[in-house]
Coordinates of C-alpha atoms in Angstrom, one line a residue:
X183 CA 0.0 0.0 0.0
X184 CA 1.2 3.5 -0.8
X185 CA 1.8 5.9 2.0
X186 CA -1.3 7.7 3.3
X187 CA -1.0 11.5 2.6
X188 CA -3.2 14.4 3.8
X189 CA -4.8 14.5 0.3
X190 CA -6.5 11.1 0.7
X191 CA -8.7 11.9 3.7
X192 CA -9.2 15.4 2.5
X193 CA -10.8 14.1 -0.7
X194 CA -13.6 12.5 1.4
X195 CA -14.4 15.8 3.1
X196 CA -16.5 17.1 0.2
X197 CA -18.2 13.8 -0.3
X198 CA -19.1 13.3 3.3
X199 CA -20.2 17.0 3.6
X200 CA -22.6 16.5 0.6
X201 CA -23.9 13.3 2.1
X202 CA -24.5 15.0 5.4
X203 CA -26.4 17.8 3.6
X204 CA -28.6 15.2 1.9
X205 CA -29.3 13.5 5.2
X206 CA -30.2 16.8 6.9
X207 CA -32.6 17.6 4.1
X208 CA -34.2 14.2 4.5
X209 CA -34.6 14.8 8.2
X210 CA -36.2 18.2 7.7
X211 CA -38.6 16.8 5.2
X212 CA -39.6 14.0 7.6
X213 CA -40.1 16.6 10.4
X214 CA -42.5 18.6 8.2
X215 CA -44.4 15.5 7.1
X216 CA -44.7 14.3 10.7
X217 CA -46.1 17.6 11.8
X218 CA -48.7 17.6 9.0
X219 CA -49.6 14.0 9.8
X220 CA -49.9 14.7 13.5
X221 CA -52.3 17.5 12.8
X222 CA -54.2 15.3 10.4
X223 CA -54.4 12.5 13.0
X224 CA -55.7 14.8 15.7
X225 CA -58.5 15.9 13.5
X226 CA -59.4 12.4 12.1
X227 CA -58.2 9.4 14.0
X228 CA -57.4 7.4 10.8
X229 CA -55.5 4.1 11.0
X230 CA -53.8 4.9 7.7
X231 CA -52.3 8.1 9.2
X232 CA -51.2 6.2 12.3
X233 CA -49.4 3.6 10.1
X234 CA -47.6 6.4 8.2
X235 CA -46.5 8.0 11.5
X236 CA -45.1 4.6 12.7
X237 CA -43.3 4.2 9.4
X238 CA -41.8 7.7 9.7
X239 CA -40.7 7.0 13.2
X240 CA -38.5 4.2 12.0
X241 CA -37.2 6.3 9.1
X242 CA -36.3 9.1 11.4
X243 CA -34.4 6.6 13.6
X244 CA -32.5 5.3 10.6
X245 CA -31.8 8.9 9.4
X246 CA -30.3 9.7 12.9
X247 CA -28.1 6.6 12.6
X248 CA -27.0 7.6 9.1
X249 CA -26.1 11.1 10.4
X250 CA -24.2 9.8 13.4
X251 CA -22.2 7.4 11.3
X252 CA -21.5 10.0 8.7
X253 CA -20.5 12.7 11.2
X254 CA -18.2 10.1 13.0
X255 CA -16.7 9.2 9.7
X256 CA -15.9 12.9 9.0
X257 CA -14.4 13.1 12.5
X258 CA -12.2 10.1 11.8
X259 CA -11.1 11.8 8.5
X260 CA -10.1 14.9 10.4
X261 CA -8.3 12.7 13.0
X262 CA -6.5 10.9 10.2
X263 CA -5.2 14.3 8.9
X264 CA -4.1 15.3 12.3
X265 CA -2.3 12.0 12.9
X266 CA -0.5 12.3 9.5
X267 CA 0.4 15.9 10.4
X268 CA 2.0 14.9 13.8
X269 CA 3.7 11.9 12.0
X270 CA 1.7 8.9 13.4
X271 CA 1.2 7.1 10.0
X272 CA 0.2 3.7 11.3
X273 CA -2.4 5.1 13.7
X274 CA -3.6 7.4 10.9
X275 CA -4.1 4.4 8.6
X276 CA -6.3 2.7 11.2
X277 CA -8.3 5.9 11.9
X278 CA -8.8 6.3 8.2
X279 CA -10.0 2.7 7.8
X280 CA -12.4 3.1 10.7
X281 CA -13.7 6.3 9.0
X282 CA -14.3 4.4 5.8
X283 CA -16.1 1.6 7.7
X284 CA -18.4 4.2 9.3
X285 CA -19.1 5.8 6.0
X286 CA -20.0 2.4 4.6
X287 CA -22.3 1.8 7.6
X288 CA -23.9 5.2 7.0
X289 CA -24.6 4.3 3.4
X290 CA -26.0 0.9 4.4
X291 CA -28.5 2.7 6.7
X292 CA -29.4 4.9 3.7
X293 CA -30.1 1.9 1.6
X294 CA -32.4 0.4 4.3
X295 CA -34.2 3.7 4.7
X296 CA -34.7 4.1 1.0
X297 CA -36.3 0.6 0.9
X298 CA -38.7 1.6 3.6
X299 CA -39.5 4.8 1.8
X300 CA -40.2 3.0 -1.4
X301 CA -42.6 0.6 0.4
X302 CA -44.4 3.6 1.9
X303 CA -44.9 5.2 -1.5
X304 CA -46.2 1.9 -2.8
X305 CA -48.8 1.8 0.0
X306 CA -49.8 5.4 -0.9
X307 CA -50.3 4.4 -4.5
X308 CA -52.3 1.4 -3.4
X309 CA -54.6 3.7 -1.4
X310 CA -55.1 6.0 -4.4
X311 CA -55.9 3.0 -6.6
X312 CA -58.4 1.7 -4.0
X313 CA -60.0 5.1 -3.9
X314 CA -60.5 5.2 -7.6
X315 CA -61.9 1.7 -7.7
X316 CA -64.8 2.8 -5.4

């Protein structure tokens, strides 16, 4: 393996930052949806709305895990750069590796959350189809 330089973890900075921005936007969108569904449920105690709220609860939890793993990955990239700067290359390689593993974990949570989101949208489409069949 080639020597780890400051450039390698620095390259991940922009990627992780963009991923974190996307995660934050997802979180804010879910917050708005939950507020609307909560108001809707208080007006009409509909089981469909309650199902959506439970679904969103899991999606919020996964988004929080995605954010934590992503932020920790970014932290390990910064730590890697610091360790390279103070000339601890072996520890830097391990820190960078751990940062990559956390980034992979964050992306795996994203895949899981996307699967749940897709199922949720399919349920909505089914509800619309059932409404038109009536």
